[in-house]
């Protein structure tokens, strides 16, 4: 009879729903943190090797210039040029595929590629094993500028890597702060909406056990423990009424017998 009058608890008033939402939020934030960390780490993977590869291109550029100045054989220059082309294409493919939409890396790499294809590579083919003064002079002018272009690319790769690390750090701090905030709210909810009501309920039950039927539960909200408190108060009131009626009945029977 008592339980039949308790209204259905809505989801917004349900203590279990609120605690479940808090736990789900913590799990969701942890999942987002892991996904972002994995994504950024995967995007940054190989950037250090790309910087080393760019450094080797700078060294190979000056080696090609020394070949031109010393009149190295065509086969040697052709082999070094082919190796340079392969490394340049591989580095460009890797860096451009990992670059963000706002990054300047694709345009800078295109500039490096054009300088190699239009100025340095054709000039090396004109040597034919004989160091021509005009050709060598052109290479001595173009190669240092070309190396500076590669330096710009290296700087952008380093900058992109630093930005990724800074972004990861900022996201981790933000997600950690949100997780801590949700944990604090959950702890506050557990203390005020679970621990205290249960303590109050146990204290009232102890008083009723000692036949103190004036005990009442203070937590009577719309959540599960609040509805349990309402039911407990109604039950104690009915027990107190029954107990009083029985005492009155015993007193009447005693007077009649007397």
mmCIF file of C-alpha atoms in Angstrom:
data_model
loop_
_atom_site.group_PDB
_atom_site.id
_atom_site.type_symbol
_atom_site.label_atom_id
_atom_site.label_comp_id
_atom_site.label_asym_id
_atom_site.label_seq_id
_atom_site.Cartn_x
_atom_site.Cartn_y
_atom_site.Cartn_z
ATOM 1 C CA UNK A 1 0.000 0.000 0.000
ATOM 2 C CA UNK A 2 2.755 2.390 0.929
ATOM 3 C CA UNK A 3 4.902 1.672 -2.128
ATOM 4 C CA UNK A 4 1.972 2.037 -4.503
ATOM 5 C CA UNK A 5 1.736 5.778 -3.882
ATOM 6 C CA UNK A 6 5.409 6.499 -4.733
ATOM 7 C CA UNK A 7 5.522 8.351 -8.072
ATOM 8 C CA UNK A 8 7.725 7.111 -10.878
ATOM 9 C CA UNK A 9 11.179 8.704 -10.762
ATOM 10 C CA UNK A 10 12.058 10.609 -13.936
ATOM 11 C CA UNK A 11 15.489 10.324 -15.499
ATOM 12 C CA UNK A 12 16.458 13.885 -14.585
ATOM 13 C CA UNK A 13 15.631 13.177 -10.908
ATOM 14 C CA UNK A 14 17.232 9.740 -10.835
ATOM 15 C CA UNK A 15 20.361 9.529 -8.724
ATOM 16 C CA UNK A 16 21.572 6.490 -10.650
ATOM 17 C CA UNK A 17 21.119 8.363 -13.930
ATOM 18 C CA UNK A 18 23.151 11.339 -12.671
ATOM 19 C CA UNK A 19 25.946 9.138 -11.369
ATOM 20 C CA UNK A 20 25.900 7.129 -14.592
ATOM 21 C CA UNK A 21 26.130 10.342 -16.593
ATOM 22 C CA UNK A 22 29.097 11.506 -14.516
ATOM 23 C CA UNK A 23 30.911 8.176 -14.954
ATOM 24 C CA UNK A 24 30.102 8.157 -18.659
ATOM 25 C CA UNK A 25 31.474 11.688 -19.009
ATOM 26 C CA UNK A 26 34.742 10.682 -17.362
ATOM 27 C CA UNK A 27 35.062 7.654 -19.635
ATOM 28 C CA UNK A 28 34.214 9.784 -22.699
ATOM 29 C CA UNK A 29 36.833 12.416 -21.802
ATOM 30 C CA UNK A 30 39.439 9.691 -21.282
ATOM 31 C CA UNK A 31 38.547 8.156 -24.638
ATOM 32 C CA UNK A 32 38.792 11.535 -26.391
ATOM 33 C CA UNK A 33 42.179 12.132 -24.758
ATOM 34 C CA UNK A 34 43.517 8.783 -25.984
ATOM 35 C CA UNK A 35 42.161 9.283 -29.512
ATOM 36 C CA UNK A 36 43.632 12.780 -29.821
ATOM 37 C CA UNK A 37 46.982 11.677 -28.411
ATOM 38 C CA UNK A 38 47.132 8.739 -30.804
ATOM 39 C CA UNK A 39 46.114 10.880 -33.777
ATOM 40 C CA UNK A 40 48.616 13.653 -33.112
ATOM 41 C CA UNK A 41 51.392 11.183 -32.304
ATOM 42 C CA UNK A 42 50.686 9.300 -35.540
ATOM 43 C CA UNK A 43 50.730 12.546 -37.524
ATOM 44 C CA UNK A 44 54.048 13.540 -35.933
ATOM 45 C CA UNK A 45 55.599 10.126 -36.536
ATOM 46 C CA UNK A 46 58.489 10.381 -38.974
ATOM 47 C CA UNK A 47 58.909 14.161 -38.737
ATOM 48 C CA UNK A 48 62.332 13.795 -37.081
ATOM 49 C CA UNK A 49 63.416 11.450 -39.881
ATOM 50 C CA UNK A 50 62.114 13.990 -42.405
ATOM 51 C CA UNK A 51 64.315 16.670 -40.827
ATOM 52 C CA UNK A 52 67.322 14.339 -41.109
ATOM 53 C CA UNK A 53 66.455 13.596 -44.749
ATOM 54 C CA UNK A 54 66.252 17.312 -45.493
ATOM 55 C CA UNK A 55 69.654 17.732 -43.877
ATOM 56 C CA UNK A 56 71.072 15.027 -46.146
ATOM 57 C CA UNK A 57 69.647 16.888 -49.162
ATOM 58 C CA UNK A 58 71.596 19.973 -48.153
ATOM 59 C CA UNK A 59 74.786 17.919 -47.918
ATOM 60 C CA UNK A 60 74.093 16.262 -51.275
ATOM 61 C CA UNK A 61 73.523 19.678 -52.882
ATOM 62 C CA UNK A 62 77.024 20.805 -51.931
ATOM 63 C CA UNK A 63 78.420 17.431 -53.016
ATOM 64 C CA UNK A 64 76.895 17.918 -56.467
ATOM 65 C CA UNK A 65 78.430 21.390 -56.565
ATOM 66 C CA UNK A 66 81.838 19.946 -55.688
ATOM 67 C CA UNK A 67 81.433 17.332 -58.439
ATOM 68 C CA UNK A 68 80.704 20.110 -60.911
ATOM 69 C CA UNK A 69 83.682 22.168 -59.769
ATOM 70 C CA UNK A 70 86.085 19.216 -59.907
ATOM 71 C CA UNK A 71 84.902 17.925 -63.284
ATOM 72 C CA UNK A 72 83.625 14.574 -62.005
ATOM 73 C CA UNK A 73 82.538 11.967 -64.592
ATOM 74 C CA UNK A 74 79.022 12.159 -66.019
ATOM 75 C CA UNK A 75 78.126 8.759 -64.542
ATOM 76 C CA UNK A 76 79.027 9.925 -61.064
ATOM 77 C CA UNK A 77 77.057 13.179 -61.412
ATOM 78 C CA UNK A 78 74.096 11.338 -62.952
ATOM 79 C CA UNK A 79 74.078 8.752 -60.149
ATOM 80 C CA UNK A 80 74.213 11.468 -57.466
ATOM 81 C CA UNK A 81 71.480 13.469 -59.249
ATOM 82 C CA UNK A 82 69.230 10.396 -59.466
ATOM 83 C CA UNK A 83 69.742 9.643 -55.778
ATOM 84 C CA UNK A 84 69.004 13.285 -54.942
ATOM 85 C CA UNK A 85 65.813 13.179 -57.044
ATOM 86 C CA UNK A 86 64.592 9.995 -55.336
ATOM 87 C CA UNK A 87 65.179 11.394 -51.842
ATOM 88 C CA UNK A 88 63.595 14.711 -52.736
ATOM 89 C CA UNK A 89 60.464 13.050 -54.164
ATOM 90 C CA UNK A 90 60.138 10.723 -51.161
ATOM 91 C CA UNK A 91 60.555 13.576 -48.683
ATOM 92 C CA UNK A 92 58.080 15.776 -50.542
ATOM 93 C CA UNK A 93 55.491 12.990 -50.711
ATOM 94 C CA UNK A 94 55.795 12.295 -46.975
ATOM 95 C CA UNK A 95 55.789 15.894 -45.769
ATOM 96 C CA UNK A 96 52.980 17.114 -48.046
ATOM 97 C CA UNK A 97 50.763 14.144 -47.105
ATOM 98 C CA UNK A 98 51.200 14.965 -43.398
ATOM 99 C CA UNK A 99 50.918 18.755 -43.721
ATOM 100 C CA UNK A 100 47.845 20.568 -42.423
ATOM 101 C CA UNK A 101 45.570 22.512 -44.761
ATOM 102 C CA UNK A 102 46.886 25.842 -43.487
ATOM 103 C CA UNK A 103 50.565 24.808 -43.691
ATOM 104 C CA UNK A 104 52.996 26.492 -46.088
ATOM 105 C CA UNK A 105 54.944 23.257 -46.554
ATOM 106 C CA UNK A 106 53.314 22.200 -49.855
ATOM 107 C CA UNK A 107 54.034 25.558 -51.544
ATOM 108 C CA UNK A 108 57.576 25.731 -50.144
ATOM 109 C CA UNK A 109 58.306 22.190 -51.272
ATOM 110 C CA UNK A 110 56.889 22.971 -54.703
ATOM 111 C CA UNK A 111 59.332 25.894 -54.886
ATOM 112 C CA UNK A 112 62.232 23.599 -53.917
ATOM 113 C CA UNK A 113 61.140 21.034 -56.480
ATOM 114 C CA UNK A 114 60.867 23.628 -59.241
ATOM 115 C CA UNK A 115 64.336 25.022 -58.460
ATOM 116 C CA UNK A 116 65.794 21.536 -58.717
ATOM 117 C CA UNK A 117 63.902 20.588 -61.881
ATOM 118 C CA UNK A 118 64.332 23.886 -63.736
ATOM 119 C CA UNK A 119 67.721 25.196 -62.644
ATOM 120 C CA UNK A 120 70.037 22.712 -60.952
ATOM 121 C CA UNK A 121 69.311 19.369 -62.675
ATOM 122 C CA UNK A 122 69.452 20.749 -66.252
ATOM 123 C CA UNK A 123 72.619 22.671 -65.452
ATOM 124 C CA UNK A 124 74.337 19.525 -64.151
ATOM 125 C CA UNK A 125 73.469 17.730 -67.393
ATOM 126 C CA UNK A 126 75.260 20.413 -69.408
ATOM 127 C CA UNK A 127 78.636 19.702 -67.846
ATOM 128 C CA UNK A 128 79.433 16.454 -69.721
ATOM 129 C CA UNK A 129 82.439 15.874 -67.462
ATOM 130 C CA UNK A 130 84.002 19.227 -68.307
ATOM 131 C CA UNK A 131 83.740 22.040 -65.740
ATOM 132 C CA UNK A 132 82.468 25.004 -67.707
ATOM 133 C CA UNK A 133 83.191 28.292 -65.924
ATOM 134 C CA UNK A 134 79.791 29.879 -66.629
ATOM 135 C CA UNK A 135 77.912 26.718 -65.661
ATOM 136 C CA UNK A 136 79.900 26.272 -62.479
ATOM 137 C CA UNK A 137 79.406 29.927 -61.607
ATOM 138 C CA UNK A 138 75.666 29.522 -62.066
ATOM 139 C CA UNK A 139 75.644 26.476 -59.816
ATOM 140 C CA UNK A 140 77.710 28.313 -57.195
ATOM 141 C CA UNK A 141 75.039 30.991 -57.213
ATOM 142 C CA UNK A 142 71.976 28.753 -57.358
ATOM 143 C CA UNK A 143 72.994 25.955 -54.956
ATOM 144 C CA UNK A 144 73.386 28.126 -51.811
ATOM 145 C CA UNK A 145 69.993 29.710 -52.525
ATOM 146 C CA UNK A 146 68.593 26.222 -53.055
ATOM 147 C CA UNK A 147 70.015 25.103 -49.708
ATOM 148 C CA UNK A 148 68.348 28.103 -48.068
ATOM 149 C CA UNK A 149 65.046 26.951 -49.547
ATOM 150 C CA UNK A 150 65.634 23.527 -47.995
ATOM 151 C CA UNK A 151 66.451 25.254 -44.695
ATOM 152 C CA UNK A 152 63.080 27.013 -44.874
ATOM 153 C CA UNK A 153 61.398 23.639 -45.359
ATOM 154 C CA UNK A 154 63.270 22.184 -42.393
ATOM 155 C CA UNK A 155 62.204 25.160 -40.273
ATOM 156 C CA UNK A 156 58.567 24.654 -41.264
ATOM 157 C CA UNK A 157 58.778 20.928 -40.454
ATOM 158 C CA UNK A 158 60.239 21.735 -37.026
ATOM 159 C CA UNK A 159 57.595 24.420 -36.490
ATOM 160 C CA UNK A 160 54.816 22.012 -37.476
ATOM 161 C CA UNK A 161 56.172 19.381 -35.073
ATOM 162 C CA UNK A 162 56.384 21.923 -32.237
ATOM 163 C CA UNK A 163 52.837 23.094 -32.936
ATOM 164 C CA UNK A 164 51.579 19.520 -32.816
ATOM 165 C CA UNK A 165 53.308 18.955 -29.466
ATOM 166 C CA UNK A 166 51.965 22.257 -28.108
ATOM 167 C CA UNK A 167 48.463 21.370 -29.321
ATOM 168 C CA UNK A 168 48.688 17.948 -27.692
ATOM 169 C CA UNK A 169 49.847 19.525 -24.429
ATOM 170 C CA UNK A 170 47.003 22.076 -24.469
ATOM 171 C CA UNK A 171 44.383 19.427 -25.225
ATOM 172 C CA UNK A 172 45.704 17.148 -22.496
ATOM 173 C CA UNK A 173 45.613 19.977 -19.946
ATOM 174 C CA UNK A 174 42.076 20.972 -20.985
ATOM 175 C CA UNK A 175 40.783 17.398 -20.881
ATOM 176 C CA UNK A 176 42.525 16.777 -17.565
ATOM 177 C CA UNK A 177 40.919 19.912 -16.095
ATOM 178 C CA UNK A 178 37.496 18.816 -17.353
ATOM 179 C CA UNK A 179 38.004 15.313 -15.953
ATOM 180 C CA UNK A 180 39.046 16.678 -12.563
ATOM 181 C CA UNK A 181 36.016 19.002 -12.551
ATOM 182 C CA UNK A 182 33.658 16.104 -13.330
ATOM 183 C CA UNK A 183 35.330 13.997 -10.624
ATOM 184 C CA UNK A 184 34.879 16.786 -8.069
ATOM 185 C CA UNK A 185 31.209 17.169 -9.014
ATOM 186 C CA UNK A 186 30.770 13.400 -8.729
ATOM 187 C CA UNK A 187 32.417 13.351 -5.305
ATOM 188 C CA UNK A 188 30.190 16.211 -4.155
ATOM 189 C CA UNK A 189 27.154 14.344 -5.477
ATOM 190 C CA UNK A 190 28.181 11.131 -3.730
ATOM 191 C CA UNK A 191 28.705 12.940 -0.430
ATOM 192 C CA UNK A 192 25.534 15.046 -0.443
ATOM 193 C CA UNK A 193 23.119 12.789 -2.308
ATOM 194 C CA UNK A 194 24.277 9.305 -1.292
ATOM 195 C CA UNK A 195 26.421 9.246 1.849
ATOM 196 C CA UNK A 196 24.492 11.811 3.890
ATOM 197 C CA UNK A 197 21.008 10.452 3.035
ATOM 198 C CA UNK A 198 22.127 6.903 3.853
ATOM 199 C CA UNK A 199 23.635 8.067 7.134
ATOM 200 C CA UNK A 200 20.419 9.925 7.968
ATOM 201 C CA UNK A 201 18.362 6.861 7.059
ATOM 202 C CA UNK A 202 20.481 4.551 9.233
ATOM 203 C CA UNK A 203 20.237 6.975 12.161
ATOM 204 C CA UNK A 204 16.445 7.153 11.837
ATOM 205 C CA UNK A 205 16.212 3.367 11.592
ATOM 206 C CA UNK A 206 18.287 3.065 14.766
ATOM 207 C CA UNK A 207 15.908 5.418 16.605
ATOM 208 C CA UNK A 208 12.869 3.454 15.427
ATOM 209 C CA UNK A 209 14.501 0.258 16.642
ATOM 210 C CA UNK A 210 14.690 1.891 20.058
ATOM 211 C CA UNK A 211 10.925 2.632 19.775
ATOM 212 C CA UNK A 212 11.426 6.331 19.093
ATOM 213 C CA UNK A 213 8.706 6.745 16.462
ATOM 214 C CA UNK A 214 9.299 10.477 16.185
ATOM 215 C CA UNK A 215 12.330 9.792 13.954
ATOM 216 C CA UNK A 216 12.020 11.277 10.474
ATOM 217 C CA UNK A 217 14.330 11.175 7.449
ATOM 218 C CA UNK A 218 15.302 14.652 6.249
ATOM 219 C CA UNK A 219 16.249 13.713 2.657
ATOM 220 C CA UNK A 220 12.931 13.545 0.807
ATOM 221 C CA UNK A 221 13.922 14.651 -2.721
ATOM 222 C CA UNK A 222 12.667 13.121 -5.953
ATOM 223 C CA UNK A 223 15.603 10.730 -6.362
ATOM 224 C CA UNK A 224 15.715 7.092 -5.257
ATOM 225 C CA UNK A 225 16.996 7.743 -1.740
ATOM 226 C CA UNK A 226 14.569 10.650 -1.345
ATOM 227 C CA UNK A 227 11.638 8.452 -2.269
ATOM 228 C CA UNK A 228 12.968 5.800 0.084
ATOM 229 C CA UNK A 229 13.041 8.460 2.805
ATOM 230 C CA UNK A 230 9.432 9.441 2.079
ATOM 231 C CA UNK A 231 8.395 5.800 2.278
ATOM 232 C CA UNK A 232 10.343 5.328 5.496
ATOM 233 C CA UNK A 233 8.652 8.358 7.110
ATOM 234 C CA UNK A 234 5.207 7.071 6.086
ATOM 235 C CA UNK A 235 6.021 3.630 7.414
ATOM 236 C CA UNK A 236 7.207 5.041 10.747
ATOM 237 C CA UNK A 237 4.036 7.156 10.997
ATOM 238 C CA UNK A 238 1.868 4.079 10.417
ATOM 239 C CA UNK A 239 3.880 2.072 12.956
ATOM 240 C CA UNK A 240 3.529 4.903 15.481
ATOM 241 C CA UNK A 241 -0.234 5.033 14.906
ATOM 242 C CA UNK A 242 -0.541 1.270 15.242
ATOM 243 C CA UNK A 243 1.603 1.309 18.359
ATOM 244 C CA UNK A 244 -0.521 4.064 19.937
ATOM 245 C CA UNK A 245 -3.731 2.202 19.069
ATOM 246 C CA UNK A 246 -2.386 -0.946 20.627
ATOM 247 C CA UNK A 247 -1.372 0.946 23.785
ATOM 248 C CA UNK A 248 -4.845 2.478 24.004
ATOM 249 C CA UNK A 249 -6.439 -0.929 23.480
ATOM 250 C CA UNK A 250 -4.252 -2.493 26.164
ATOM 251 C CA UNK A 251 -5.106 0.363 28.544
ATOM 252 C CA UNK A 252 -8.849 -0.113 27.922
ATOM 253 C CA UNK A 253 -8.650 -3.879 28.428
ATOM 254 C CA UNK A 254 -6.644 -3.310 31.602
ATOM 255 C CA UNK A 255 -9.295 -0.928 32.960
ATOM 256 C CA UNK A 256 -12.053 -3.389 32.093
ATOM 257 C CA UNK A 257 -10.236 -6.193 33.821
ATOM 258 C CA UNK A 258 -9.611 -3.975 36.839
#
